[in-house]
Short mmCIF file of C-alpha atoms in Angstrom, two decimals:
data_model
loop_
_atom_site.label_atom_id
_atom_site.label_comp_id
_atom_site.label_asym_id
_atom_site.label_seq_id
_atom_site.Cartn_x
_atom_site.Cartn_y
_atom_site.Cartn_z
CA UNK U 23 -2.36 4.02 -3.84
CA UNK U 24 -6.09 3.78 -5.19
CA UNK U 25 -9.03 3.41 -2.61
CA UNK U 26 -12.27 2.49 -3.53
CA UNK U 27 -15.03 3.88 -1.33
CA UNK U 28 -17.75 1.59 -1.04
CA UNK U 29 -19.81 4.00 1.05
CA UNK U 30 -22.89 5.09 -0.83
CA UNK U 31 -22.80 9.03 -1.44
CA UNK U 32 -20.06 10.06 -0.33
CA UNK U 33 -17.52 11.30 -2.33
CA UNK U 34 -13.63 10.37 -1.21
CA UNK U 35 -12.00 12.74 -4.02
CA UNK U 36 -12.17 14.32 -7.47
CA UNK U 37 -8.62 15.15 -8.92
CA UNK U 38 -7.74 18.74 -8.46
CA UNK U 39 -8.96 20.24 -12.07
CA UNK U 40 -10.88 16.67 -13.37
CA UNK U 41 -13.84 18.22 -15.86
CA UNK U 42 -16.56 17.09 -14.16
CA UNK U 43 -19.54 18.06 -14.97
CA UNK U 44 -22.34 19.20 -12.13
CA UNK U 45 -24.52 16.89 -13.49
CA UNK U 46 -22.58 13.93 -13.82
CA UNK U 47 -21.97 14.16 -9.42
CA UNK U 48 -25.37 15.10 -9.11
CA UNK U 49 -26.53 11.70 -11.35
CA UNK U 50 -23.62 9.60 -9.19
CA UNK U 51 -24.59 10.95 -5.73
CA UNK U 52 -28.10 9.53 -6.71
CA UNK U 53 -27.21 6.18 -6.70
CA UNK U 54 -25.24 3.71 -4.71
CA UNK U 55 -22.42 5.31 -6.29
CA UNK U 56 -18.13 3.64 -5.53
CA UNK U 57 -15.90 6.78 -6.16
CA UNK U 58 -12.31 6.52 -7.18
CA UNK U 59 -9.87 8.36 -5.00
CA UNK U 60 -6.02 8.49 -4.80
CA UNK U 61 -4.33 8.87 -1.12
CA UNK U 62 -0.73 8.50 0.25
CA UNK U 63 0.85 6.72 3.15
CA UNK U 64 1.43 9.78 5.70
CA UNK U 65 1.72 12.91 4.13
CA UNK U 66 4.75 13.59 5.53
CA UNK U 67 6.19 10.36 4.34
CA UNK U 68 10.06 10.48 3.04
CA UNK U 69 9.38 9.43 -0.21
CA UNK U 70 6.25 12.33 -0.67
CA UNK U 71 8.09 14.87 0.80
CA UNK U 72 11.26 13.89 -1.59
CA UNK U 73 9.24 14.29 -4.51
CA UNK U 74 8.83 17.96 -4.44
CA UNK U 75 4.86 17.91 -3.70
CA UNK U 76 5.46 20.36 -0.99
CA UNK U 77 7.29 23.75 -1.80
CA UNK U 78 10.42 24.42 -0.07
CA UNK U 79 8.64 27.72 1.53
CA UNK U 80 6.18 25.52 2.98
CA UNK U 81 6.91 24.84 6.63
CA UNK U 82 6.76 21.05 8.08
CA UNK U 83 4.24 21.66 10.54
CA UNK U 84 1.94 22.67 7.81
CA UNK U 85 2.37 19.73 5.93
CA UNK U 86 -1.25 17.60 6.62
CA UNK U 87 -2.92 20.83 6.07
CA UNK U 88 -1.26 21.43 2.37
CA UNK U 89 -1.61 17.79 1.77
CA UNK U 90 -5.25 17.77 2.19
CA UNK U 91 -6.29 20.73 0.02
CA UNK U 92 -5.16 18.36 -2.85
CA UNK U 93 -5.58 14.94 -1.69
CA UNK U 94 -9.08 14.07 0.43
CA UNK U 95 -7.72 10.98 2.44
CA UNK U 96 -4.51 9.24 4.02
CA UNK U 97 -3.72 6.36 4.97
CA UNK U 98 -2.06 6.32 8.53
CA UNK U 99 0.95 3.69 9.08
CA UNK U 100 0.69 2.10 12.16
CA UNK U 101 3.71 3.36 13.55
CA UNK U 102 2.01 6.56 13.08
CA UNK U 103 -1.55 6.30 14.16
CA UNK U 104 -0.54 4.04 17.23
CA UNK U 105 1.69 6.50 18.36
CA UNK U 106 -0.33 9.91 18.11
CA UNK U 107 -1.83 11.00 21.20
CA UNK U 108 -5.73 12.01 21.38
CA UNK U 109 -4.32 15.79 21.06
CA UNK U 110 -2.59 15.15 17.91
CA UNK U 111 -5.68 13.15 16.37
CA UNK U 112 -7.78 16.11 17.36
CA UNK U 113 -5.17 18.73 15.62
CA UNK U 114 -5.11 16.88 12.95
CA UNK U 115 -8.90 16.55 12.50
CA UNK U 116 -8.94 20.67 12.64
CA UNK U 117 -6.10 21.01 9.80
CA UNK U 118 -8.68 18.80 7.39
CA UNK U 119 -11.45 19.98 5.84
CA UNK U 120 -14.84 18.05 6.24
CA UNK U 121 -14.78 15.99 3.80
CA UNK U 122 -10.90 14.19 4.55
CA UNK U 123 -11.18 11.02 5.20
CA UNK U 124 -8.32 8.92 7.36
CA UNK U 125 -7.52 4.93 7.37
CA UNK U 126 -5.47 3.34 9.51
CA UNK U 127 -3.25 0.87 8.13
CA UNK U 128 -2.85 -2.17 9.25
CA UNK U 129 -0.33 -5.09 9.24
CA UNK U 130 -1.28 -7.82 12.00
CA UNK U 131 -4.64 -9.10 13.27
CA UNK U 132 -3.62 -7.66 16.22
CA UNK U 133 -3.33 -4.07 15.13
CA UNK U 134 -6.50 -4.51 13.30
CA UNK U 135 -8.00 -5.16 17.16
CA UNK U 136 -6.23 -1.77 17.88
CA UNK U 137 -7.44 0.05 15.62
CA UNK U 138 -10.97 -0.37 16.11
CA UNK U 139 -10.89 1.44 19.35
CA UNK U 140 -8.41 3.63 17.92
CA UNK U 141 -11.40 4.87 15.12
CA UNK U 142 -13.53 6.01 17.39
CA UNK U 143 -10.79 9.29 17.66
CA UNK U 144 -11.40 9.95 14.28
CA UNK U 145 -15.35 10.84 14.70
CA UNK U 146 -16.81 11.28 11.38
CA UNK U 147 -13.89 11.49 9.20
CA UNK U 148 -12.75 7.72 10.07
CA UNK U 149 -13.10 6.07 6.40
CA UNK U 150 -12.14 2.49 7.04
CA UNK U 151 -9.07 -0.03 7.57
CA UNK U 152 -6.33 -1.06 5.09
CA UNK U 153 -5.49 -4.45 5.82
CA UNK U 154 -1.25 -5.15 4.09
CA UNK U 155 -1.46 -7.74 1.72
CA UNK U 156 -0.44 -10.00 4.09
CA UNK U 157 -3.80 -10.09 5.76
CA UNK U 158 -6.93 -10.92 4.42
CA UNK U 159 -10.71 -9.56 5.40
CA UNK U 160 -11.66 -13.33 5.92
CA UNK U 161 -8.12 -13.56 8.81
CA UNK U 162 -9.52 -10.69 11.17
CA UNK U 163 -12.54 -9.99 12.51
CA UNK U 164 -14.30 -6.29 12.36
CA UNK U 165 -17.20 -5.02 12.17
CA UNK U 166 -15.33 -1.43 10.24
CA UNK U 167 -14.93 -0.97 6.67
CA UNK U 168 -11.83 -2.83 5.32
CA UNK U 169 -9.95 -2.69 2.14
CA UNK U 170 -7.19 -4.70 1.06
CA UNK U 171 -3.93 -3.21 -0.11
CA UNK U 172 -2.26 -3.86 -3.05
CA UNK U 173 -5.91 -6.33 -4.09
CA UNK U 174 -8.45 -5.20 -6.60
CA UNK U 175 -11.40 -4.35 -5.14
#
């Protein structure tokens, strides 16, 4: 999945080994700059975990904290970030590095209610919503960054 970050200087994620220059993020960071960055549905998702991206020697529990040393955001299901308790947000917030970004997807207006009280967990690594492409920004009302999935932005 590709997620645009609209928010100015702040950069979502470089691929791991991308030649980029010093001076071409200092030049971007200078300006009102939308970065490109790739994320997954849960990192612990069937299909990710399937696909070999974690080595076998690599234990479950360690999963988020593997995912995010090559990947700087996820995008929470619902069934996932609706079910995780305030310890389990605040674990993993500590397995991410500073600059890992989580948004909550969302399928119905009224998980998109949810989930902005559910943000405020996140503290400063809360990057947004992504509304299914079912919903549309102009169906829900929010005052927190939204992003459509599976719609250019």
């Amino acid at each position: 999945m590709l997620l645009i970050n609209q928010r100015p200087n702040r950069l979502l994620g470089l691929s791991v080994g991308w030649p980029v220059s010093k001076e071409v993020v200092q030049s971007s960071m200078s300006k009102q700059a939308r970065w490109v960055g790739v994320a997954c549905v849960d990192w612990d998702n069937p299909t990710l975990v399937a696909s070999a991206f974690y080595p076998d020697d690599v234990p479950q529990d360690w999963y988020l904290t593997y995912y995010a040393n090559y990947i700087m955001a996820c995008v929470l299901s619902p069934a996932k970030w609706r079910s995780a308790s305030m310890e389990q947000i605040q674990d993993w917030l500590e397995q991410t590095q500073d600059n890992f970004w989580f948004y909550l997807l969302c399928e119905t207006p009224e998980q998109v209610e949810m989930a902005q009280s559910r943000a405020a967990a996140f503290g400063n690594k809360f990057a947004g919503l992504v509304l299914s492409a079912a919903l549309s920004k102009e169906a829900v009302s929010s005052e927190l960054p939204m992003l459509n999935r599976g719609q250019e932005v």
